[in-house]
C-alpha cells in the first residue's frame, strides 16, 4: 500500500433536553415550521440567553463517559458567520475552554482493538433549517427558513486523526452512538439528524509521520454514507496524488445518489470566524463534587457491560459485543435471563432467530413482537426438555404472530417432545425395518449412515422425538 489513510471525525450530537440551550422553547422534532421560537432563539435585540443546566450536565456526562478531563472552568464563545439559518449571525459555541477534552474510546475492527483519542467535547447551539421549494437551493423558486431547530443543544465531539480506514471510522461512530445512548443524553436517530459527522480525510505516504492535506465532508448522517464517502474520497485523493497533483484543502459534500464527493467551498480557518468570548453568558464553573456526583450517576457503559457478559455468562467476546453495542439489546438480554433462562441460549436466540426475524421485517429490538419474557420462558421449556431446540423454532415463529405464551403454543399445537423410550423405540424399530440400505452401510463401517436414520425417526415423529434418545436407541439397536 503506497498511501496511508488518516481520518478524524467531528460528530455533532443533538441532546435530548426538553427545551433549547438558551431559552425555554421546546426542542421537539417535526413540529410545524417556526412554532418553537421566541425572541431569544430568533436573536431579536435586547434579549439575554440563560444556559440550560441540563445541557451542562449532559455534556459533562458525555465527557466522563469518554474518559475526558472535565474543565471546571469553561466558557462560551461566539463563532461569527453569516447564513440565513443563523438569525444572530453568530453561533454560540465554545472555543478555547471547552467543557471536556483529552478523552478516548476503544474500538475493535475484525477483532483488533484500537484506541481513538478525543480532542475535545464542546457545547453549542444548532442552526435553523432552510426548506427549499425544490430539491436544492439552486433549483428552488423560494426557500423558507425554519427556526425550530435554532438553539437546540448540540455536543461537538472531535476526535484526533487516529482512524485509518472506513471500517475504523464506522466503529468509532458506532461506539460514540452507543455511549450516548447508554448515558441517555441523545436519541441518536441518525436519520433524524440527531447524530451527524463531519469527516476529515487525508492520505500520506506509507510510513510518513507528517499529515497530508485533508478534505472535509459535512453532515454525513448514516453509517453507509460514512463508509461510502470515505472510500470514495480515499480513491479520489490517491488518483490526484498519483497524477502528481496536490490535494486542495476544502469542504466537499457527499452525494449519495451519484456516489461521489463534490467540491463545495474552500475550507475556512478558525480566524475567519472571529471567535470572541460570549459576553451575555457567565462562565460555567463546576465543582469537583458535582463532577464526582455525575460520574457516580453514570450507568455501566458498553465496554464494561461487554466484559461482564463474557466473564459472568461465558458469552463469546463477539456475541457480547453485539448484544451490548445497543442499550435496548443489552436490556432485552438482561430481561431474558431474568426469567431464569440460560444466558448462552439467550444470546444464541437473540443473535439467531430473533435477529433474523427483525431484519426481515426491518424492525428494531424495541419493536419486537416477541418480548423478552416469552423468549425466556421458551428457553426454559428447552432446558426442561419439554421441547427440542428444533421444535422451539416453530414455537418462536408462532410467538412472532401470536400473543400466546410458549407453553400454550406447545400445548395447542401438540409440540411436546417425546421422551418416552417405549414410544421412540417403536418408531426406531420401524425405521430400521424400512431402511435396510442405511443399516447395512452403518454395519459395514460407514458410521455416518446413522444420520440418515436419525433424520427418518425425527421425521416420523414430526420432529418431536428427543434427539439424544433417538441417537442412543439407534446406536444400541445397531450394535
Ligand atoms: P476544523 O474544526 O477547523 O475543521 P480541526 O483542527 O478542529 O479543524 O480538525 C477537525 C478534524 O479533522 C479533527 O477531527 C481532526 O482529527 C481532523 N484532522 C485534522 N487534520 C487532519 C488530517 N491531516 N487528516 C485527517 N484528519 C485530520
Ligand atoms: Zn426560544
Ligand atoms: Mg474543529
CSV table of C-alpha atoms and ligand atoms in Angstrom, one decimal:
chain,number,residue,atom,x,y,z
A,1,UNK,CA,0.0,0.0,0.0
A,2,UNK,CA,1.5,3.3,-1.2
A,3,UNK,CA,-0.6,5.6,0.9
A,4,UNK,CA,-1.8,5.5,4.5
A,5,UNK,CA,-5.3,6.9,5.1
A,6,UNK,CA,-5.8,9.3,8.0
A,7,UNK,CA,-9.3,10.1,9.3
A,8,UNK,CA,-10.6,12.4,12.0
A,9,UNK,CA,-14.3,12.8,12.8
A,10,UNK,CA,-16.2,15.7,14.3
A,11,UNK,CA,-19.5,14.3,15.5
A,12,UNK,CA,-22.5,16.5,16.2
A,13,UNK,CA,-24.9,15.0,18.7
A,14,UNK,CA,-28.2,16.6,19.4
A,15,UNK,CA,-29.1,16.4,23.1
A,16,UNK,CA,-32.5,15.2,24.3
A,17,UNK,CA,-33.3,18.1,26.6
A,18,UNK,CA,-37.0,19.2,26.7
A,19,UNK,CA,-36.0,22.8,26.0
A,20,UNK,CA,-33.4,24.6,24.0
A,21,UNK,CA,-29.9,25.6,25.2
A,22,UNK,CA,-30.5,29.3,25.9
A,23,UNK,CA,-34.3,29.7,26.1
A,24,UNK,CA,-37.4,27.8,27.1
A,25,UNK,CA,-38.6,26.8,23.7
A,26,UNK,CA,-39.4,23.1,23.0
A,27,UNK,CA,-36.9,21.0,21.1
A,28,UNK,CA,-39.3,18.5,19.6
A,29,UNK,CA,-38.7,17.2,16.0
A,30,UNK,CA,-41.3,17.5,13.2
A,31,UNK,CA,-43.4,20.4,14.5
A,32,UNK,CA,-44.9,23.0,12.1
A,33,UNK,CA,-42.3,25.5,10.9
A,34,UNK,CA,-41.4,28.3,13.3
A,35,UNK,CA,-43.7,27.3,16.1
A,36,UNK,CA,-40.9,26.6,18.6
A,37,UNK,CA,-39.4,30.0,18.6
A,38,UNK,CA,-39.1,33.0,20.9
A,39,UNK,CA,-37.1,36.3,20.9
A,40,UNK,CA,-34.0,34.6,22.3
A,41,UNK,CA,-33.6,31.9,19.7
A,42,UNK,CA,-34.6,34.3,17.0
A,43,UNK,CA,-31.8,36.6,18.1
A,44,UNK,CA,-34.1,39.7,18.5
A,45,UNK,CA,-32.3,42.7,20.0
A,46,UNK,CA,-32.3,43.2,23.7
A,47,UNK,CA,-32.8,39.7,24.9
A,48,UNK,CA,-30.5,37.7,27.1
A,49,UNK,CA,-29.7,33.9,26.9
A,50,UNK,CA,-29.7,31.7,30.0
A,51,UNK,CA,-27.9,28.4,29.9
A,52,UNK,CA,-29.9,25.3,30.3
A,53,UNK,CA,-28.3,23.4,33.3
A,54,UNK,CA,-29.3,20.1,31.7
A,55,UNK,CA,-27.1,20.8,28.7
A,56,UNK,CA,-24.1,21.3,31.0
A,57,UNK,CA,-24.9,18.1,32.9
A,58,UNK,CA,-25.3,16.1,29.7
A,59,UNK,CA,-22.1,17.5,28.3
A,60,UNK,CA,-20.1,16.6,31.4
A,61,UNK,CA,-21.6,13.1,31.5
A,62,UNK,CA,-20.6,12.7,27.9
A,63,UNK,CA,-17.1,13.8,28.7
A,64,UNK,CA,-16.8,11.4,31.7
A,65,UNK,CA,-18.2,8.5,29.7
A,66,UNK,CA,-15.5,9.1,27.0
A,67,UNK,CA,-12.6,9.4,29.5
A,68,UNK,CA,-12.2,13.1,29.1
A,69,UNK,CA,-10.9,15.6,31.6
A,70,UNK,CA,-13.7,18.0,32.6
A,71,UNK,CA,-12.7,21.6,32.7
A,72,UNK,CA,-14.1,23.1,35.9
A,73,UNK,CA,-13.9,26.5,34.3
A,74,UNK,CA,-15.3,26.7,30.9
A,75,UNK,CA,-16.9,29.4,28.8
A,76,UNK,CA,-19.0,30.1,25.7
A,77,UNK,CA,-17.7,32.0,22.6
A,78,UNK,CA,-19.3,33.5,19.6
A,79,UNK,CA,-18.4,32.0,16.2
A,80,UNK,CA,-19.3,34.6,13.7
A,81,UNK,CA,-20.6,33.8,10.2
A,82,UNK,CA,-23.5,34.8,8.0
A,83,UNK,CA,-26.1,32.4,6.8
A,84,UNK,CA,-29.9,32.8,6.7
A,85,UNK,CA,-30.4,29.9,9.1
A,86,UNK,CA,-28.4,31.7,11.8
A,87,UNK,CA,-30.5,34.6,12.9
A,88,UNK,CA,-27.9,36.1,15.3
A,89,UNK,CA,-25.1,36.0,12.7
A,90,UNK,CA,-23.1,34.1,15.2
A,91,UNK,CA,-23.3,30.7,16.7
A,92,UNK,CA,-22.9,30.5,20.5
A,93,UNK,CA,-20.3,27.8,20.8
A,94,UNK,CA,-17.1,27.1,22.7
A,95,UNK,CA,-13.6,27.9,21.6
A,96,UNK,CA,-10.5,27.7,23.8
A,97,UNK,CA,-12.1,26.4,27.0
A,98,UNK,CA,-14.4,23.5,26.0
A,99,UNK,CA,-16.3,21.7,28.7
A,100,UNK,CA,-14.3,18.4,28.2
A,101,UNK,CA,-11.0,17.4,26.5
A,102,UNK,CA,-8.3,14.7,26.2
A,103,UNK,CA,-10.6,11.6,26.2
A,104,UNK,CA,-10.5,8.3,24.3
A,105,UNK,CA,-12.7,5.4,23.3
A,106,UNK,CA,-11.7,1.9,22.3
A,107,UNK,CA,-13.0,0.3,19.2
A,108,UNK,CA,-12.4,-3.0,17.6
A,109,UNK,CA,-12.5,-3.9,14.0
A,110,UNK,CA,-12.2,-7.6,12.9
A,111,UNK,CA,-11.0,-8.5,16.4
A,112,UNK,CA,-8.3,-5.9,16.5
A,113,UNK,CA,-8.6,-3.3,19.3
A,114,UNK,CA,-7.6,0.3,18.8
A,115,UNK,CA,-7.8,3.4,20.9
A,116,UNK,CA,-9.2,6.6,19.3
A,117,UNK,CA,-8.4,9.8,21.2
A,118,UNK,CA,-10.9,12.5,21.6
A,119,UNK,CA,-9.6,16.0,21.3
A,120,UNK,CA,-12.5,17.7,22.9
A,121,UNK,CA,-16.2,17.9,23.5
A,122,UNK,CA,-17.9,21.3,23.5
A,123,UNK,CA,-21.5,22.6,23.7
A,124,UNK,CA,-23.1,24.7,21.1
A,125,UNK,CA,-26.4,25.6,19.6
A,126,UNK,CA,-27.8,24.2,16.4
A,127,UNK,CA,-28.7,26.4,13.5
A,128,UNK,CA,-32.1,26.6,11.8
A,129,UNK,CA,-33.1,24.8,8.6
A,130,UNK,CA,-33.6,26.0,5.1
A,131,UNK,CA,-36.6,24.4,3.5
A,132,UNK,CA,-36.4,24.7,-0.3
A,133,UNK,CA,-39.5,24.7,-2.6
A,134,UNK,CA,-37.4,22.5,-5.0
A,135,UNK,CA,-34.9,19.8,-4.2
A,136,UNK,CA,-31.8,22.0,-3.7
A,137,UNK,CA,-31.3,25.7,-3.2
A,138,UNK,CA,-30.2,26.0,-6.9
A,139,UNK,CA,-33.4,24.7,-8.5
A,140,UNK,CA,-35.8,26.4,-6.0
A,141,UNK,CA,-38.0,29.4,-6.7
A,142,UNK,CA,-38.0,30.1,-2.9
A,143,UNK,CA,-36.8,28.8,0.4
A,144,UNK,CA,-38.3,29.0,3.9
A,145,UNK,CA,-36.3,29.3,7.0
A,146,UNK,CA,-37.5,27.2,9.8
A,147,UNK,CA,-36.1,28.3,13.2
A,148,UNK,CA,-37.5,25.5,15.2
A,149,UNK,CA,-34.0,23.9,15.4
A,150,UNK,CA,-32.3,27.1,16.1
A,151,UNK,CA,-30.9,26.8,19.7
A,152,UNK,CA,-31.3,23.1,20.0
A,153,UNK,CA,-28.4,21.9,22.1
A,154,UNK,CA,-25.6,20.1,20.4
A,155,UNK,CA,-22.4,18.5,21.5
A,156,UNK,CA,-19.5,18.6,19.1
A,157,UNK,CA,-17.2,15.6,19.7
A,158,UNK,CA,-13.9,16.0,17.9
A,159,UNK,CA,-11.5,13.1,17.5
A,160,UNK,CA,-7.8,13.1,16.9
A,161,UNK,CA,-6.9,11.9,13.3
A,162,UNK,CA,-6.5,8.4,14.7
A,163,UNK,CA,-8.5,6.3,12.3
A,164,UNK,CA,-7.1,4.7,9.2
A,165,UNK,CA,-10.0,3.1,7.4
A,166,UNK,CA,-13.7,3.5,6.7
A,167,UNK,CA,-14.3,0.5,8.9
A,168,UNK,CA,-12.5,2.1,11.9
A,169,UNK,CA,-14.4,5.4,11.3
A,170,UNK,CA,-17.6,3.5,11.4
A,171,UNK,CA,-16.7,1.5,14.5
A,172,UNK,CA,-15.7,4.8,16.2
A,173,UNK,CA,-19.0,6.4,15.3
A,174,UNK,CA,-20.9,3.4,16.4
A,175,UNK,CA,-19.1,3.5,19.8
A,176,UNK,CA,-19.9,7.1,20.3
A,177,UNK,CA,-23.6,6.5,19.4
A,178,UNK,CA,-23.6,3.5,21.8
A,179,UNK,CA,-22.2,5.5,24.7
A,180,UNK,CA,-24.5,8.5,24.1
A,181,UNK,CA,-27.5,6.0,24.1
A,182,UNK,CA,-26.3,4.4,27.3
A,183,UNK,CA,-25.9,7.6,29.2
A,184,UNK,CA,-29.2,8.7,27.7
A,185,UNK,CA,-28.3,12.2,26.6
A,186,UNK,CA,-29.4,11.9,22.9
A,187,UNK,CA,-31.9,10.0,20.9
A,188,UNK,CA,-29.1,9.3,18.4
A,189,UNK,CA,-31.5,8.9,15.5
A,190,UNK,CA,-29.2,9.4,12.6
A,191,UNK,CA,-32.0,9.5,10.0
A,192,UNK,CA,-33.4,12.5,12.0
A,193,UNK,CA,-30.1,14.2,12.1
A,194,UNK,CA,-29.6,13.7,15.9
A,195,UNK,CA,-26.2,12.4,15.1
A,196,UNK,CA,-24.1,13.6,12.1
A,197,UNK,CA,-20.5,13.6,11.3
A,198,UNK,CA,-18.0,15.8,9.5
A,199,UNK,CA,-15.4,13.6,8.2
A,200,UNK,CA,-11.8,14.7,7.6
A,201,UNK,CA,-9.7,12.5,5.3
A,202,UNK,CA,-6.1,12.8,4.1
A,203,UNK,CA,-3.5,10.5,2.7
A,204,UNK,CA,0.2,10.3,3.3
A,205,UNK,CA,3.0,8.2,2.0
A,206,UNK,CA,3.0,4.9,4.0
A,207,UNK,CA,5.3,5.2,7.0
A,208,UNK,CA,5.4,9.0,6.9
A,209,UNK,CA,4.8,10.8,10.2
A,210,UNK,CA,3.6,14.1,8.7
A,211,UNK,CA,-0.1,14.6,8.0
A,212,UNK,CA,-1.2,15.2,4.4
A,213,UNK,CA,-3.6,17.9,3.3
A,214,UNK,CA,-7.2,16.9,4.2
A,215,UNK,CA,-10.6,17.5,2.8
A,216,UNK,CA,-13.7,17.6,4.9
A,217,UNK,CA,-17.2,16.1,4.2
A,218,UNK,CA,-20.1,17.6,6.1
A,219,UNK,CA,-23.3,16.3,7.7
A,220,UNK,CA,-23.0,12.6,7.0
A,221,UNK,CA,-26.0,11.0,8.7
A,222,UNK,CA,-25.8,7.3,8.1
A,223,UNK,CA,-23.2,4.6,8.6
A,224,UNK,CA,-23.4,3.6,5.0
A,225,UNK,CA,-22.8,7.1,3.7
A,226,UNK,CA,-19.9,7.4,6.2
A,227,UNK,CA,-18.2,4.4,4.8
A,228,UNK,CA,-19.1,5.1,1.1
A,229,UNK,CA,-17.9,8.7,1.4
A,230,UNK,CA,-14.6,7.8,2.9
A,231,UNK,CA,-13.9,5.0,0.4
A,232,UNK,CA,-14.7,7.3,-2.5
A,233,UNK,CA,-12.6,10.2,-1.1
A,234,UNK,CA,-9.6,7.9,-0.4
A,235,UNK,CA,-9.6,6.7,-4.0
A,236,UNK,CA,-10.1,10.2,-5.4
A,237,UNK,CA,-7.2,11.6,-3.4
A,238,UNK,CA,-4.9,8.7,-4.4
A,239,UNK,CA,-5.6,9.4,-8.0
A,240,UNK,CA,-4.8,13.1,-7.6
A,241,UNK,CA,-1.6,12.3,-5.9
A,242,UNK,CA,-0.7,9.5,-8.4
A,243,UNK,CA,-1.0,12.1,-11.1
A,244,UNK,CA,1.5,14.3,-9.3
A,245,UNK,CA,-1.2,16.7,-8.2
A,246,UNK,CA,-1.9,18.3,-4.8
A,247,UNK,CA,-4.9,17.9,-2.6
A,248,UNK,CA,-6.8,21.2,-2.1
A,249,UNK,CA,-7.9,21.8,1.5
A,250,UNK,CA,-11.6,22.2,1.0
A,251,UNK,CA,-15.1,21.2,2.2
A,252,UNK,CA,-16.8,18.7,-0.1
A,253,UNK,CA,-20.3,17.3,0.0
A,254,UNK,CA,-21.2,13.6,-0.3
A,255,UNK,CA,-23.8,13.0,-3.0
A,256,UNK,CA,-25.3,9.6,-2.2
A,257,UNK,CA,-27.2,9.4,-5.5
A,258,UNK,CA,-24.2,9.8,-7.6
A,259,UNK,CA,-21.9,8.1,-5.1
A,260,UNK,CA,-19.2,10.8,-5.2
A,261,UNK,CA,-18.0,13.8,-3.3
A,262,UNK,CA,-18.2,17.2,-4.8
A,263,UNK,CA,-16.2,20.4,-4.0
A,264,UNK,CA,-18.4,22.8,-2.1
A,265,UNK,CA,-16.1,25.6,-0.8
A,266,UNK,CA,-12.6,26.2,0.3
A,267,UNK,CA,-12.1,25.3,3.9
A,268,UNK,CA,-12.5,28.2,6.3
A,269,UNK,CA,-9.9,28.8,9.1
A,270,UNK,CA,-10.6,29.5,12.7
A,271,UNK,CA,-9.6,33.1,12.2
A,272,UNK,CA,-12.3,33.5,9.6
A,273,UNK,CA,-14.8,33.1,12.4
A,274,UNK,CA,-13.5,36.0,14.5
A,275,UNK,CA,-14.1,33.9,17.7
A,276,UNK,CA,-14.8,36.1,20.7
A,277,UNK,CA,-15.9,35.4,24.3
A,278,UNK,CA,-19.7,35.5,24.7
A,279,UNK,CA,-20.4,38.5,26.9
A,280,UNK,CA,-24.0,37.6,27.7
A,281,UNK,CA,-23.3,34.3,29.4
A,282,UNK,CA,-21.3,33.8,32.6
A,283,UNK,CA,-18.5,31.2,32.6
A,284,UNK,CA,-19.5,27.7,33.6
A,285,UNK,CA,-17.9,26.8,36.8
A,286,UNK,CA,-18.3,23.3,38.1
A,287,UNK,CA,-17.1,21.9,41.5
A,288,UNK,CA,-15.2,18.7,41.9
A,289,UNK,CA,-18.1,17.4,44.0
A,290,UNK,CA,-20.6,18.0,41.2
A,291,UNK,CA,-18.4,16.2,38.7
A,292,UNK,CA,-18.0,13.2,41.1
A,293,UNK,CA,-21.7,13.0,41.6
A,294,UNK,CA,-22.3,12.9,37.8
A,295,UNK,CA,-19.5,10.3,37.5
A,296,UNK,CA,-21.3,8.2,40.0
A,297,UNK,CA,-24.6,8.6,38.3
A,298,UNK,CA,-23.3,7.1,35.1
A,299,UNK,CA,-24.7,3.7,34.2
A,300,UNK,CA,-22.5,0.7,33.3
A,301,UNK,CA,-21.0,1.6,29.9
A,302,UNK,CA,-20.9,-0.7,26.8
A,303,UNK,CA,-17.3,-1.9,27.2
A,304,UNK,CA,-17.7,-2.8,30.8
A,305,UNK,CA,-21.0,-4.5,30.1
A,306,UNK,CA,-19.5,-6.5,27.3
A,307,UNK,CA,-16.7,-7.7,29.6
A,308,UNK,CA,-19.2,-8.6,32.3
A,309,UNK,CA,-21.2,-10.7,29.9
A,310,UNK,CA,-18.2,-12.6,28.8
A,311,UNK,CA,-17.0,-13.1,32.3
A,312,UNK,CA,-20.2,-13.8,34.1
A,313,UNK,CA,-22.1,-15.7,31.5
A,314,UNK,CA,-19.3,-17.2,29.3
A,315,UNK,CA,-20.6,-15.4,26.1
A,316,UNK,CA,-18.0,-15.0,23.3
A,317,UNK,CA,-16.5,-11.6,23.0
A,318,UNK,CA,-18.1,-11.3,19.7
A,319,UNK,CA,-21.6,-12.1,20.9
A,320,UNK,CA,-21.2,-9.9,24.0
A,321,UNK,CA,-20.0,-7.1,21.7
A,322,UNK,CA,-23.1,-7.2,19.5
A,323,UNK,CA,-25.5,-7.6,22.4
A,324,UNK,CA,-24.1,-4.7,24.4
A,325,UNK,CA,-23.5,-2.3,21.5
A,326,UNK,CA,-27.1,-1.2,21.7
A,327,UNK,CA,-28.6,-0.4,25.1
A,328,UNK,CA,-32.0,-1.8,24.2
A,329,UNK,CA,-30.4,-5.0,23.1
A,330,UNK,CA,-28.5,-5.3,26.3
A,331,UNK,CA,-31.6,-4.6,28.3
A,332,UNK,CA,-33.5,-7.2,26.4
A,333,UNK,CA,-30.8,-9.8,27.1
A,334,UNK,CA,-31.0,-8.9,30.8
A,335,UNK,CA,-34.7,-9.3,30.8
A,336,UNK,CA,-34.5,-12.7,29.1
A,337,UNK,CA,-32.1,-14.1,31.7
A,338,UNK,CA,-34.1,-12.6,34.5
A,339,UNK,CA,-36.7,-15.3,33.7
A,340,UNK,CA,-34.1,-17.8,34.6
A,341,UNK,CA,-33.1,-18.6,31.0
A,342,UNK,CA,-29.7,-19.9,30.3
A,343,UNK,CA,-27.5,-16.9,29.2
A,344,UNK,CA,-25.8,-18.7,26.3
A,345,UNK,CA,-29.1,-19.9,24.9
A,346,UNK,CA,-30.5,-16.4,25.3
A,347,UNK,CA,-27.6,-15.0,23.3
A,348,UNK,CA,-27.9,-17.6,20.6
A,349,UNK,CA,-31.6,-17.0,20.2
A,350,UNK,CA,-31.1,-13.2,20.1
A,351,UNK,CA,-28.3,-13.4,17.5
A,352,UNK,CA,-30.2,-16.2,15.6
A,353,UNK,CA,-33.9,-16.4,15.1
A,354,UNK,CA,-34.7,-13.0,16.8
A,355,UNK,CA,-32.2,-11.1,14.7
A,356,UNK,CA,-33.3,-12.9,11.5
A,357,UNK,CA,-37.0,-12.0,12.1
A,358,UNK,CA,-36.2,-8.4,13.0
A,359,UNK,CA,-34.0,-7.9,9.9
A,360,UNK,CA,-36.6,-9.5,7.6
A,361,UNK,CA,-39.2,-7.0,8.8
A,362,UNK,CA,-36.8,-4.1,9.2
A,363,UNK,CA,-37.7,-3.8,12.9
A,364,UNK,CA,-35.6,-2.7,15.8
A,365,UNK,CA,-35.4,-4.7,19.0
A,366,UNK,CA,-37.8,-2.2,20.6
A,367,UNK,CA,-40.4,-3.2,18.1
A,368,UNK,CA,-40.1,-6.9,18.5
A,369,UNK,CA,-43.4,-8.8,18.9
A,370,UNK,CA,-41.6,-11.5,21.0
A,371,UNK,CA,-40.9,-9.8,24.3
A,372,UNK,CA,-38.0,-10.9,26.5
A,373,UNK,CA,-40.3,-12.7,29.0
A,374,UNK,CA,-41.8,-15.1,26.4
A,375,UNK,CA,-38.4,-15.8,24.8
A,376,UNK,CA,-37.1,-16.5,28.3
A,377,UNK,CA,-40.0,-18.9,29.0
A,378,UNK,CA,-39.5,-20.7,25.7
A,379,UNK,CA,-35.8,-21.2,26.5
A,380,UNK,CA,-36.9,-22.6,29.8
A,381,UNK,CA,-39.0,-25.2,28.0
A,382,UNK,CA,-36.0,-26.3,26.0
A,383,UNK,CA,-33.9,-26.6,29.2
A,384,UNK,CA,-36.6,-28.7,30.9
A,385,UNK,CA,-36.7,-31.0,27.8
A,386,UNK,CA,-40.3,-30.1,27.1
A,387,UNK,CA,-39.4,-29.1,23.6
A,388,UNK,CA,-36.3,-29.7,21.5
A,389,UNK,CA,-34.4,-26.7,20.1
A,390,UNK,CA,-35.7,-27.6,16.6
A,391,UNK,CA,-39.3,-27.5,17.8
A,392,UNK,CA,-38.5,-24.3,19.6
A,393,UNK,CA,-38.0,-22.6,16.2
A,394,UNK,CA,-41.7,-23.4,15.4
A,395,UNK,CA,-42.7,-22.1,18.8
A,396,UNK,CA,-40.7,-18.9,18.2
A,397,UNK,CA,-42.3,-18.4,14.8
A,398,UNK,CA,-45.8,-18.9,16.4
A,399,UNK,CA,-45.0,-16.3,19.1
A,400,UNK,CA,-44.0,-13.8,16.4
A,401,UNK,CA,-47.5,-13.6,15.2
A,402,UNK,CA,-49.5,-14.5,18.3
A,403,UNK,CA,-49.6,-13.0,21.8
A,404,UNK,CA,-49.7,-16.5,23.3
A,405,UNK,CA,-47.1,-17.8,25.7
A,406,UNK,CA,-44.8,-20.6,24.7
A,407,UNK,CA,-46.4,-23.1,27.0
A,408,UNK,CA,-49.9,-22.6,25.5
A,409,UNK,CA,-48.5,-22.8,21.9
A,410,UNK,CA,-46.7,-26.0,22.7
A,411,UNK,CA,-49.9,-27.5,24.2
A,412,UNK,CA,-52.2,-26.2,21.4
A,413,UNK,CA,-50.0,-27.4,18.6
A,414,UNK,CA,-49.1,-30.7,20.3
A,415,UNK,CA,-45.4,-30.0,20.2
A,416,UNK,CA,-44.4,-31.6,23.4
A,417,UNK,CA,-41.2,-33.5,23.0
A,418,UNK,CA,-41.5,-37.3,23.1
A,419,UNK,CA,-39.2,-38.6,25.8
A,420,UNK,CA,-41.0,-41.9,26.4
A,421,UNK,CA,-38.4,-44.6,25.5
A,422,UNK,CA,-41.1,-47.1,24.5
A,423,UNK,CA,-42.8,-44.7,22.1
A,424,UNK,CA,-39.5,-43.7,20.5
A,425,UNK,CA,-38.4,-47.4,20.3
A,426,UNK,CA,-41.4,-48.3,18.3
A,427,UNK,CA,-40.5,-45.6,15.7
A,428,UNK,CA,-36.9,-46.6,15.7
A,429,UNK,CA,-37.7,-50.3,15.1
A,430,UNK,CA,-40.0,-49.2,12.2
A,431,UNK,CA,-37.3,-47.0,10.6
A,432,UNK,CA,-34.7,-49.8,10.9
A,433,UNK,CA,-37.0,-52.2,9.2
A,434,UNK,CA,-37.7,-49.9,6.4
A,435,UNK,CA,-34.2,-48.6,5.7
A,436,UNK,CA,-32.1,-51.7,5.2
A,437,UNK,CA,-29.6,-50.0,3.0
A,438,UNK,CA,-28.6,-47.4,5.6
A,439,UNK,CA,-28.5,-50.1,8.2
A,440,UNK,CA,-26.1,-52.2,6.1
A,441,UNK,CA,-24.0,-49.1,5.4
A,442,UNK,CA,-23.7,-48.5,9.0
A,443,UNK,CA,-22.9,-52.0,9.9
A,444,UNK,CA,-20.4,-52.1,7.0
A,445,UNK,CA,-18.4,-49.4,8.8
A,446,UNK,CA,-19.9,-46.1,7.5
A,447,UNK,CA,-20.8,-44.6,10.9
A,448,UNK,CA,-22.2,-41.5,9.2
A,449,UNK,CA,-25.1,-43.5,7.9
A,450,UNK,CA,-26.7,-43.2,11.3
A,451,UNK,CA,-27.5,-39.6,10.4
A,452,UNK,CA,-30.0,-40.6,7.8
A,453,UNK,CA,-31.7,-43.0,10.2
A,454,UNK,CA,-31.9,-40.3,12.9
A,455,UNK,CA,-33.4,-38.0,10.3
A,456,UNK,CA,-36.1,-40.6,9.4
A,457,UNK,CA,-37.0,-41.1,13.1
A,458,UNK,CA,-37.3,-37.3,13.6
A,459,UNK,CA,-39.4,-37.0,10.5
A,460,UNK,CA,-41.7,-39.9,11.6
A,461,UNK,CA,-42.1,-38.2,15.0
A,462,UNK,CA,-42.8,-34.8,13.3
A,463,UNK,CA,-39.6,-33.5,15.0
A,464,UNK,CA,-40.9,-34.3,18.4
A,465,UNK,CA,-38.7,-37.2,19.4
A,466,UNK,CA,-35.9,-36.3,21.8
A,467,UNK,CA,-32.8,-36.3,19.6
A,468,UNK,CA,-30.5,-37.6,22.3
A,469,UNK,CA,-32.7,-40.6,23.0
A,470,UNK,CA,-33.1,-41.3,19.3
A,471,UNK,CA,-29.3,-41.4,18.8
A,472,UNK,CA,-28.9,-43.6,21.9
A,473,UNK,CA,-31.5,-46.1,20.9
A,474,UNK,CA,-30.4,-46.3,17.3
A,475,UNK,CA,-26.8,-46.9,18.4
A,476,UNK,CA,-27.8,-49.6,20.8
A,477,UNK,CA,-30.0,-51.4,18.3
A,478,UNK,CA,-27.4,-51.3,15.5
A,479,UNK,CA,-24.8,-52.6,17.9
B,1,LIG,P1,-11.6,22.4,11.9
B,1,LIG,O1,-12.5,22.2,13.0
B,1,LIG,O2,-11.3,23.8,11.5
B,1,LIG,O3,-12.1,21.7,10.7
B,1,LIG,P2,-9.7,20.9,13.4
B,1,LIG,O4,-8.3,21.1,13.5
B,1,LIG,O5,-10.6,21.1,14.6
B,1,LIG,O6,-10.2,21.7,12.2
B,1,LIG,O7,-9.8,19.4,12.9
B,1,LIG,C1,-11.0,18.8,12.6
B,1,LIG,C2,-10.9,17.3,12.5
B,1,LIG,O8,-10.1,17.0,11.4
B,1,LIG,C3,-10.4,16.6,13.7
B,1,LIG,O9,-11.3,15.5,13.9
B,1,LIG,C4,-9.1,16.2,13.3
B,1,LIG,O10,-8.8,15.0,13.9
B,1,LIG,C5,-9.2,16.0,11.8
B,1,LIG,N1,-7.9,16.3,11.1
B,1,LIG,C6,-7.1,17.3,11.3
B,1,LIG,N2,-6.0,17.2,10.4
B,1,LIG,C7,-6.3,16.1,9.7
B,1,LIG,C8,-5.6,15.5,8.6
B,1,LIG,N3,-4.5,15.9,8.1
B,1,LIG,N4,-6.1,14.3,8.1
B,1,LIG,C9,-7.3,13.8,8.5
B,1,LIG,N5,-7.9,14.4,9.5
B,1,LIG,C10,-7.5,15.5,10.1
B,2,LIG,ZN1,-36.6,30.2,22.0
B,3,LIG,MG1,-12.9,21.8,15.0
